Amino acid sequence: MSDHPPKTTLSPIELSELVDFLDSYTTEILGSLSAHGIGSLASVLTPSAVKWPHVFPAVDRPTAEGLVPELRSLRKSVYHAGHAALDLPDDLVRAVEVGRQLLEKLHGIPVTLSGEERRRAPSLNQQGGPGSTSNSVTGGTLGNVIQAGSIAGGVHVHAAVGDDAGNMRNPIVVGVEIHPRAWHADLIVDADPPRPMAPSGSVYVVTLQARTARAVILHRARSVVVSRCQPRRACYQAHILGPLEPRKFSVDLDAGQPKLRPEGVDFPLTISAADPEQLWIEPAVGAEEVGWRLEIDWTCLEHHGTAVVDYGGEPFETYPPEVLFTEGGERSRLRTGCSLIQHEPDCPALRLPRDVKPSVYGPVAPHRAHG
């Protein structure tokens, strides 16, 4: 092994993120192979440290089976590198580079990391000897191909993301994260069953990526209110967190027809596989609990549609935390008497289902935006 430390364009946070991804990825694919199927890996949304591709195409089973020893070795490497990251950062870089090479073998496409120029597909040489010719066809769905002259050597068709009919009809991949802003708190509403709810002013970070290399034009976005109700009793536990960057859009959900208010660049916007976009949505309510969704109108060549962004198929829910306090700052009748140390016996937080986390902050389970 070289004495010189390996070089990387990734930040320490991106390195850690990519190692976590590779750990989960190798575990999942090895488990799927042992279960005689890799359907769950038909499309894998890549972490932000991977700038290309934004979605990995399907894995070919024979290829994956031939790389099982390398997958096992990589899983062991990223596990140890992740646990020793603070002491051995070079091991982290080496593990990521090995992971990149294995991803390229599995999916048949180049992988570009943050800070790098787009990598070209590796030149494949079927004959392997000097003077042989490598021919390749790249891209998505192709029409007629005209051969000019003779062909020497093999013709290799590389898988690529986008441009097939399904992707063109539904081209948008959406990721959502919910961040606290003014109210750094866990808020559990006394519903049936009890559930966490985002306080008004929380920021919804909506990341839009395209499955196709074609430009997808985003014409407009709007919030759609699907329910309103009087605030219910709630458990409120505050936290201390750092500030977030300024938002891009705000929306008053108490309005009869809520409209997104831009704070900077407004629609229309354009995304492609190499050029994603990120929206920061900050909804506000003052008197009612509001259920809502985000709708984004788009066109891609002759195709058009509306992407519906929500909480994994259910509406986002926003709570007005002001109702938990009186004008004098005292606890209102809607707020439970819980302290930071313990909950009251009748607190809804104690009746949360076992599989429900008390906080809604963080990434929402990724899903393809539906029209």
PDB file of C-alpha atoms in Angstrom, residues 50-292:
ATOM      1  CA  VAL A  50     -22.826  10.992  -5.658  1.00  0.00           C
ATOM      2  CA  LYS A  51     -23.410  13.613  -8.361  1.00  0.00           C
ATOM      3  CA  TRP A  52     -23.909  11.122 -11.177  1.00  0.00           C
ATOM      4  CA  PRO A  53     -26.007   9.098 -11.624  1.00  0.00           C
ATOM      5  CA  HIS A  54     -28.865  10.380  -9.459  1.00  0.00           C
ATOM      6  CA  VAL A  55     -30.577   7.002  -9.658  1.00  0.00           C
ATOM      7  CA  PHE A  56     -28.751   3.716 -10.223  1.00  0.00           C
ATOM      8  CA  PRO A  57     -30.390   1.505 -12.871  1.00  0.00           C
ATOM      9  CA  ALA A  58     -31.352  -2.110 -12.239  1.00  0.00           C
ATOM     10  CA  VAL A  59     -28.650  -4.588 -11.238  1.00  0.00           C
ATOM     11  CA  ASP A  60     -28.072  -7.565 -13.528  1.00  0.00           C
ATOM     12  CA  ARG A  61     -28.332 -10.688 -11.375  1.00  0.00           C
ATOM     13  CA  PRO A  62     -25.546 -12.727 -13.064  1.00  0.00           C
ATOM     14  CA  THR A  63     -23.219  -9.722 -12.724  1.00  0.00           C
ATOM     15  CA  ALA A  64     -24.096  -9.312  -9.054  1.00  0.00           C
ATOM     16  CA  GLU A  65     -23.581 -13.021  -8.345  1.00  0.00           C
ATOM     17  CA  GLY A  66     -20.131 -12.833  -9.934  1.00  0.00           C
ATOM     18  CA  LEU A  67     -19.190  -9.966  -7.629  1.00  0.00           C
ATOM     19  CA  VAL A  68     -20.327 -11.505  -4.335  1.00  0.00           C
ATOM     20  CA  PRO A  69     -16.739 -11.874  -2.969  1.00  0.00           C
ATOM     21  CA  GLU A  70     -16.052  -8.205  -3.740  1.00  0.00           C
ATOM     22  CA  LEU A  71     -19.377  -7.178  -2.178  1.00  0.00           C
ATOM     23  CA  ARG A  72     -18.535  -9.050   1.028  1.00  0.00           C
ATOM     24  CA  SER A  73     -15.048  -7.551   1.130  1.00  0.00           C
ATOM     25  CA  LEU A  74     -16.441  -4.043   0.598  1.00  0.00           C
ATOM     26  CA  ARG A  75     -19.032  -4.483   3.322  1.00  0.00           C
ATOM     27  CA  LYS A  76     -16.285  -5.479   5.761  1.00  0.00           C
ATOM     28  CA  SER A  77     -14.099  -2.540   4.629  1.00  0.00           C
ATOM     29  CA  VAL A  78     -16.777   0.141   4.975  1.00  0.00           C
ATOM     30  CA  TYR A  79     -17.848  -1.250   8.333  1.00  0.00           C
ATOM     31  CA  HIS A  80     -14.341  -0.982   9.790  1.00  0.00           C
ATOM     32  CA  ALA A  81     -13.633   2.324   8.018  1.00  0.00           C
ATOM     33  CA  GLY A  82     -16.841   3.830   9.368  1.00  0.00           C
ATOM     34  CA  HIS A  83     -16.021   2.858  12.951  1.00  0.00           C
ATOM     35  CA  ALA A  84     -12.411   4.071  12.663  1.00  0.00           C
ATOM     36  CA  ALA A  85     -13.174   7.225  10.636  1.00  0.00           C
ATOM     37  CA  LEU A  86     -11.911   9.664  13.280  1.00  0.00           C
ATOM     38  CA  ASP A  87      -8.623   7.822  13.714  1.00  0.00           C
ATOM     39  CA  LEU A  88      -7.984   6.554  10.171  1.00  0.00           C
ATOM     40  CA  PRO A  89      -9.532   8.998   7.666  1.00  0.00           C
ATOM     41  CA  ASP A  90      -7.376   7.578   4.836  1.00  0.00           C
ATOM     42  CA  ASP A  91      -9.130   4.211   5.259  1.00  0.00           C
ATOM     43  CA  LEU A  92     -12.416   6.019   4.735  1.00  0.00           C
ATOM     44  CA  VAL A  93     -11.204   7.455   1.409  1.00  0.00           C
ATOM     45  CA  ARG A  94      -9.858   4.087   0.235  1.00  0.00           C
ATOM     46  CA  ALA A  95     -13.096   2.319   1.125  1.00  0.00           C
ATOM     47  CA  VAL A  96     -15.130   4.899  -0.805  1.00  0.00           C
ATOM     48  CA  GLU A  97     -12.952   4.526  -3.907  1.00  0.00           C
ATOM     49  CA  VAL A  98     -13.243   0.738  -3.791  1.00  0.00           C
ATOM     50  CA  GLY A  99     -16.991   1.185  -3.421  1.00  0.00           C
ATOM     51  CA  ARG A 100     -17.132   3.493  -6.423  1.00  0.00           C
ATOM     52  CA  GLN A 101     -15.318   0.939  -8.595  1.00  0.00           C
ATOM     53  CA  LEU A 102     -17.676  -1.839  -7.494  1.00  0.00           C
ATOM     54  CA  LEU A 103     -20.751   0.284  -8.188  1.00  0.00           C
ATOM     55  CA  GLU A 104     -19.461   0.938 -11.699  1.00  0.00           C
ATOM     56  CA  LYS A 105     -19.011  -2.807 -12.272  1.00  0.00           C
ATOM     57  CA  LEU A 106     -22.468  -3.655 -10.932  1.00  0.00           C
ATOM     58  CA  HIS A 107     -24.456  -0.998 -12.774  1.00  0.00           C
ATOM     59  CA  GLY A 108     -22.316  -0.615 -15.892  1.00  0.00           C
ATOM     60  CA  ILE A 109     -22.131   3.173 -15.665  1.00  0.00           C
ATOM     61  CA  PRO A 110     -19.520   5.661 -14.410  1.00  0.00           C
ATOM     62  CA  VAL A 111     -19.960   7.153 -10.938  1.00  0.00           C
ATOM     63  CA  THR A 112     -19.050  10.793 -10.328  1.00  0.00           C
ATOM     64  CA  LEU A 113     -18.531  12.029  -6.773  1.00  0.00           C
ATOM     65  CA  SER A 114     -19.048  15.555  -5.481  1.00  0.00           C
ATOM     66  CA  GLY A 115     -16.371  17.986  -6.677  1.00  0.00           C
ATOM     67  CA  GLU A 116     -15.351  15.870  -9.679  1.00  0.00           C
ATOM     68  CA  GLU A 117     -15.912  16.415 -13.382  1.00  0.00           C
ATOM     69  CA  ARG A 118     -18.284  13.974 -15.061  1.00  0.00           C
ATOM     70  CA  ARG A 119     -16.535  10.635 -15.533  1.00  0.00           C
ATOM     71  CA  ARG A 120     -16.660   9.019 -18.945  1.00  0.00           C
ATOM     72  CA  ALA A 121     -17.683   5.395 -19.381  1.00  0.00           C
ATOM     73  CA  PRO A 122     -14.606   3.154 -19.241  1.00  0.00           C
ATOM     74  CA  SER A 123     -13.379   1.962 -22.626  1.00  0.00           C
ATOM     75  CA  LEU A 124     -14.063  -1.759 -22.934  1.00  0.00           C
ATOM     76  CA  ASN A 125     -11.802  -3.857 -25.137  1.00  0.00           C
ATOM     77  CA  GLN A 126     -13.214  -7.255 -25.922  1.00  0.00           C
ATOM     78  CA  GLN A 127     -10.116  -8.639 -27.650  1.00  0.00           C
ATOM     79  CA  GLY A 128      -7.710  -7.158 -25.149  1.00  0.00           C
ATOM     80  CA  GLY A 129      -4.821  -6.947 -27.602  1.00  0.00           C
ATOM     81  CA  PRO A 130      -3.166  -3.982 -29.293  1.00  0.00           C
ATOM     82  CA  GLY A 131      -4.906  -2.613 -32.347  1.00  0.00           C
ATOM     83  CA  SER A 132      -8.350  -3.985 -31.457  1.00  0.00           C
ATOM     84  CA  THR A 133     -11.345  -1.650 -31.672  1.00  0.00           C
ATOM     85  CA  SER A 134     -13.859  -0.868 -28.950  1.00  0.00           C
ATOM     86  CA  ASN A 135     -17.376   0.080 -30.113  1.00  0.00           C
ATOM     87  CA  SER A 136     -20.105   1.228 -27.786  1.00  0.00           C
ATOM     88  CA  VAL A 137     -23.635   2.593 -27.912  1.00  0.00           C
ATOM     89  CA  THR A 138     -24.631   4.803 -24.993  1.00  0.00           C
ATOM     90  CA  GLY A 139     -27.827   6.511 -24.005  1.00  0.00           C
ATOM     91  CA  GLY A 140     -31.343   5.445 -23.119  1.00  0.00           C
ATOM     92  CA  THR A 141     -34.025   4.235 -25.510  1.00  0.00           C
ATOM     93  CA  LEU A 142     -32.583   4.348 -29.032  1.00  0.00           C
ATOM     94  CA  GLY A 143     -34.241   4.378 -32.424  1.00  0.00           C
ATOM     95  CA  ASN A 144     -32.639   3.145 -35.628  1.00  0.00           C
ATOM     96  CA  VAL A 145     -28.849   2.800 -35.608  1.00  0.00           C
ATOM     97  CA  ILE A 146     -27.046   3.182 -38.949  1.00  0.00           C
ATOM     98  CA  GLN A 147     -23.715   1.424 -39.369  1.00  0.00           C
ATOM     99  CA  ALA A 148     -21.168   3.335 -41.430  1.00  0.00           C
ATOM    100  CA  GLY A 149     -18.345   1.108 -42.656  1.00  0.00           C
ATOM    101  CA  SER A 150     -17.162  -2.067 -40.976  1.00  0.00           C
ATOM    102  CA  ILE A 151     -17.013  -2.929 -37.299  1.00  0.00           C
ATOM    103  CA  ALA A 152     -14.004  -4.573 -35.691  1.00  0.00           C
ATOM    104  CA  GLY A 153     -14.248  -5.952 -32.202  1.00  0.00           C
ATOM    105  CA  GLY A 154     -17.318  -6.171 -30.005  1.00  0.00           C
ATOM    106  CA  VAL A 155     -20.202  -3.758 -29.685  1.00  0.00           C
ATOM    107  CA  HIS A 156     -21.042  -2.917 -26.089  1.00  0.00           C
ATOM    108  CA  VAL A 157     -24.345  -1.357 -25.032  1.00  0.00           C
ATOM    109  CA  HIS A 158     -23.982   0.457 -21.710  1.00  0.00           C
ATOM    110  CA  ALA A 159     -26.992   0.932 -19.473  1.00  0.00           C
ATOM    111  CA  ALA A 160     -27.885   4.553 -18.889  1.00  0.00           C
ATOM    112  CA  VAL A 161     -30.421   6.419 -16.790  1.00  0.00           C
ATOM    113  CA  GLY A 162     -33.410   8.037 -18.388  1.00  0.00           C
ATOM    114  CA  ASP A 163     -35.020   8.452 -21.791  1.00  0.00           C
ATOM    115  CA  ASP A 164     -37.208   5.351 -21.681  1.00  0.00           C
ATOM    116  CA  ALA A 165     -40.946   5.791 -22.079  1.00  0.00           C
ATOM    117  CA  GLY A 166     -41.763   5.198 -18.400  1.00  0.00           C
ATOM    118  CA  ASN A 167     -39.245   7.745 -17.193  1.00  0.00           C
ATOM    119  CA  MET A 168     -40.509  10.342 -19.649  1.00  0.00           C
ATOM    120  CA  ARG A 169     -44.105   9.943 -18.462  1.00  0.00           C
ATOM    121  CA  ASN A 170     -43.147  10.214 -14.776  1.00  0.00           C
ATOM    122  CA  PRO A 171     -39.688  11.809 -14.721  1.00  0.00           C
ATOM    123  CA  ILE A 172     -39.386  13.291 -11.232  1.00  0.00           C
ATOM    124  CA  VAL A 173     -37.813  11.707  -8.140  1.00  0.00           C
ATOM    125  CA  VAL A 174     -38.577  13.585  -4.921  1.00  0.00           C
ATOM    126  CA  GLY A 175     -36.797  13.596  -1.579  1.00  0.00           C
ATOM    127  CA  VAL A 176     -38.211  15.445   1.457  1.00  0.00           C
ATOM    128  CA  GLU A 177     -36.613  16.378   4.766  1.00  0.00           C
ATOM    129  CA  ILE A 178     -38.374  18.222   7.582  1.00  0.00           C
ATOM    130  CA  HIS A 179     -36.258  20.615   9.647  1.00  0.00           C
ATOM    131  CA  PRO A 180     -37.168  22.602  12.762  1.00  0.00           C
ATOM    132  CA  ARG A 181     -36.921  26.370  12.620  1.00  0.00           C
ATOM    133  CA  ALA A 182     -38.607  28.647  15.148  1.00  0.00           C
ATOM    134  CA  TRP A 183     -40.024  25.824  17.302  1.00  0.00           C
ATOM    135  CA  HIS A 184     -37.219  23.350  18.044  1.00  0.00           C
ATOM    136  CA  ALA A 185     -39.499  20.806  19.645  1.00  0.00           C
ATOM    137  CA  ASP A 186     -41.082  17.359  19.563  1.00  0.00           C
ATOM    138  CA  LEU A 187     -44.837  17.812  19.464  1.00  0.00           C
ATOM    139  CA  ILE A 188     -47.152  14.803  20.028  1.00  0.00           C
ATOM    140  CA  VAL A 189     -50.831  15.400  19.276  1.00  0.00           C
ATOM    141  CA  ASP A 190     -53.541  13.593  21.241  1.00  0.00           C
ATOM    142  CA  ALA A 191     -55.079  11.929  18.167  1.00  0.00           C
ATOM    143  CA  ASP A 192     -56.383   8.384  17.719  1.00  0.00           C
ATOM    144  CA  PRO A 193     -53.749   7.014  17.667  1.00  0.00           C
ATOM    145  CA  PRO A 194     -51.411   9.770  18.950  1.00  0.00           C
ATOM    146  CA  ARG A 195     -48.820  10.932  16.420  1.00  0.00           C
ATOM    147  CA  PRO A 196     -46.022  13.473  16.068  1.00  0.00           C
ATOM    148  CA  MET A 197     -46.809  16.604  14.080  1.00  0.00           C
ATOM    149  CA  ALA A 198     -44.582  19.355  12.690  1.00  0.00           C
ATOM    150  CA  PRO A 199     -45.033  22.748  14.356  1.00  0.00           C
ATOM    151  CA  SER A 200     -45.879  25.709  12.166  1.00  0.00           C
ATOM    152  CA  GLY A 201     -42.692  27.245  10.745  1.00  0.00           C
ATOM    153  CA  SER A 202     -40.872  23.940  10.241  1.00  0.00           C
ATOM    154  CA  VAL A 203     -38.971  23.872   6.936  1.00  0.00           C
ATOM    155  CA  TYR A 204     -39.717  21.239   4.290  1.00  0.00           C
ATOM    156  CA  VAL A 205     -36.634  20.735   2.101  1.00  0.00           C
ATOM    157  CA  VAL A 206     -37.911  19.265  -1.181  1.00  0.00           C
ATOM    158  CA  THR A 207     -35.178  17.919  -3.494  1.00  0.00           C
ATOM    159  CA  LEU A 208     -36.265  17.357  -7.097  1.00  0.00           C
ATOM    160  CA  GLN A 209     -34.216  15.132  -9.400  1.00  0.00           C
ATOM    161  CA  ALA A 210     -34.937  13.896 -12.917  1.00  0.00           C
ATOM    162  CA  ARG A 211     -34.836  10.296 -14.100  1.00  0.00           C
ATOM    163  CA  THR A 212     -34.186  11.462 -17.650  1.00  0.00           C
ATOM    164  CA  ALA A 213     -31.303  13.352 -19.224  1.00  0.00           C
ATOM    165  CA  ARG A 214     -33.923  15.482 -20.989  1.00  0.00           C
ATOM    166  CA  ALA A 215     -34.827  18.823 -19.417  1.00  0.00           C
ATOM    167  CA  VAL A 216     -37.940  18.698 -17.226  1.00  0.00           C
ATOM    168  CA  ILE A 217     -39.534  22.137 -16.897  1.00  0.00           C
ATOM    169  CA  LEU A 218     -41.193  22.835 -13.537  1.00  0.00           C
ATOM    170  CA  HIS A 219     -43.864  25.437 -14.264  1.00  0.00           C
ATOM    171  CA  ARG A 220     -45.280  26.137 -10.828  1.00  0.00           C
ATOM    172  CA  ALA A 221     -45.793  24.673  -7.382  1.00  0.00           C
ATOM    173  CA  ARG A 222     -48.728  25.072  -5.019  1.00  0.00           C
ATOM    174  CA  SER A 223     -49.763  23.855  -1.611  1.00  0.00           C
ATOM    175  CA  VAL A 224     -53.090  22.022  -1.484  1.00  0.00           C
ATOM    176  CA  VAL A 225     -54.961  21.996   1.834  1.00  0.00           C
ATOM    177  CA  VAL A 226     -56.749  18.670   2.339  1.00  0.00           C
ATOM    178  CA  SER A 227     -58.015  19.119   5.928  1.00  0.00           C
ATOM    179  CA  ARG A 228     -58.471  21.634   8.728  1.00  0.00           C
ATOM    180  CA  CYS A 229     -59.464  21.018  12.347  1.00  0.00           C
ATOM    181  CA  GLN A 230     -59.355  22.681  15.742  1.00  0.00           C
ATOM    182  CA  PRO A 231     -56.054  22.061  17.570  1.00  0.00           C
ATOM    183  CA  ARG A 232     -56.089  19.054  19.846  1.00  0.00           C
ATOM    184  CA  ARG A 233     -54.341  18.623  23.160  1.00  0.00           C
ATOM    185  CA  ALA A 234     -50.609  18.059  22.660  1.00  0.00           C
ATOM    186  CA  CYS A 235     -47.346  17.226  24.409  1.00  0.00           C
ATOM    187  CA  TYR A 236     -44.672  19.819  23.667  1.00  0.00           C
ATOM    188  CA  GLN A 237     -40.982  19.259  24.492  1.00  0.00           C
ATOM    189  CA  ALA A 238     -38.546  21.900  23.326  1.00  0.00           C
ATOM    190  CA  HIS A 239     -34.953  21.328  22.166  1.00  0.00           C
ATOM    191  CA  ILE A 240     -31.995  23.585  21.426  1.00  0.00           C
ATOM    192  CA  LEU A 241     -30.717  23.292  17.860  1.00  0.00           C
ATOM    193  CA  GLY A 242     -28.617  25.403  15.514  1.00  0.00           C
ATOM    194  CA  PRO A 243     -30.151  27.839  13.011  1.00  0.00           C
ATOM    195  CA  LEU A 244     -30.970  26.847   9.439  1.00  0.00           C
ATOM    196  CA  GLU A 245     -30.175  28.715   6.257  1.00  0.00           C
ATOM    197  CA  PRO A 246     -32.855  31.120   4.962  1.00  0.00           C
ATOM    198  CA  ARG A 247     -35.835  29.524   3.254  1.00  0.00           C
ATOM    199  CA  LYS A 248     -36.776  29.885  -0.422  1.00  0.00           C
ATOM    200  CA  PHE A 249     -40.575  29.726  -0.213  1.00  0.00           C
ATOM    201  CA  SER A 250     -43.134  30.388   2.487  1.00  0.00           C
ATOM    202  CA  VAL A 251     -46.870  29.723   2.465  1.00  0.00           C
ATOM    203  CA  ASP A 252     -49.731  30.841   4.731  1.00  0.00           C
ATOM    204  CA  LEU A 253     -51.933  27.758   5.040  1.00  0.00           C
ATOM    205  CA  ASP A 254     -54.612  29.784   6.862  1.00  0.00           C
ATOM    206  CA  ALA A 255     -55.386  31.589   3.589  1.00  0.00           C
ATOM    207  CA  GLY A 256     -58.396  30.463   1.560  1.00  0.00           C
ATOM    208  CA  GLN A 257     -56.155  29.727  -1.437  1.00  0.00           C
ATOM    209  CA  PRO A 258     -52.600  29.346  -0.051  1.00  0.00           C
ATOM    210  CA  LYS A 259     -49.885  30.505  -2.458  1.00  0.00           C
ATOM    211  CA  LEU A 260     -46.144  29.905  -2.329  1.00  0.00           C
ATOM    212  CA  ARG A 261     -44.306  33.172  -1.766  1.00  0.00           C
ATOM    213  CA  PRO A 262     -40.800  33.102  -3.272  1.00  0.00           C
ATOM    214  CA  GLU A 263     -37.883  34.613  -1.390  1.00  0.00           C
ATOM    215  CA  GLY A 264     -35.487  34.655  -4.328  1.00  0.00           C
ATOM    216  CA  VAL A 265     -35.787  32.640  -7.538  1.00  0.00           C
ATOM    217  CA  ASP A 266     -39.363  31.806  -8.557  1.00  0.00           C
ATOM    218  CA  PHE A 267     -40.860  29.333 -11.035  1.00  0.00           C
ATOM    219  CA  PRO A 268     -40.461  28.232 -13.780  1.00  0.00           C
ATOM    220  CA  LEU A 269     -37.405  26.135 -12.937  1.00  0.00           C
ATOM    221  CA  THR A 270     -35.623  23.420 -14.915  1.00  0.00           C
ATOM    222  CA  ILE A 271     -34.131  20.130 -13.699  1.00  0.00           C
ATOM    223  CA  SER A 272     -32.329  17.265 -15.446  1.00  0.00           C
ATOM    224  CA  ALA A 273     -30.412  14.183 -14.356  1.00  0.00           C
ATOM    225  CA  ALA A 274     -27.291  16.326 -14.021  1.00  0.00           C
ATOM    226  CA  ASP A 275     -29.013  19.410 -12.589  1.00  0.00           C
ATOM    227  CA  PRO A 276     -31.343  18.825  -9.602  1.00  0.00           C
ATOM    228  CA  GLU A 277     -33.211  21.549  -7.729  1.00  0.00           C
ATOM    229  CA  GLN A 278     -34.002  22.015  -4.046  1.00  0.00           C
ATOM    230  CA  LEU A 279     -37.042  23.867  -2.682  1.00  0.00           C
ATOM    231  CA  TRP A 280     -37.290  25.092   0.902  1.00  0.00           C
ATOM    232  CA  ILE A 281     -40.960  25.307   1.865  1.00  0.00           C
ATOM    233  CA  GLU A 282     -41.967  26.911   5.191  1.00  0.00           C
ATOM    234  CA  PRO A 283     -45.697  26.542   5.869  1.00  0.00           C
ATOM    235  CA  ALA A 284     -47.345  28.600   8.606  1.00  0.00           C
ATOM    236  CA  VAL A 285     -50.631  28.108  10.460  1.00  0.00           C
ATOM    237  CA  GLY A 286     -52.033  30.206  13.294  1.00  0.00           C
ATOM    238  CA  ALA A 287     -55.273  28.709  14.547  1.00  0.00           C
ATOM    239  CA  GLU A 288     -55.932  25.252  13.091  1.00  0.00           C
ATOM    240  CA  GLU A 289     -54.211  21.952  12.414  1.00  0.00           C
ATOM    241  CA  VAL A 290     -53.834  21.733   8.630  1.00  0.00           C
ATOM    242  CA  GLY A 291     -53.198  18.719   6.393  1.00  0.00           C
ATOM    243  CA  TRP A 292     -51.675  19.630   3.034  1.00  0.00           C
TER     244      TRP A 292
END
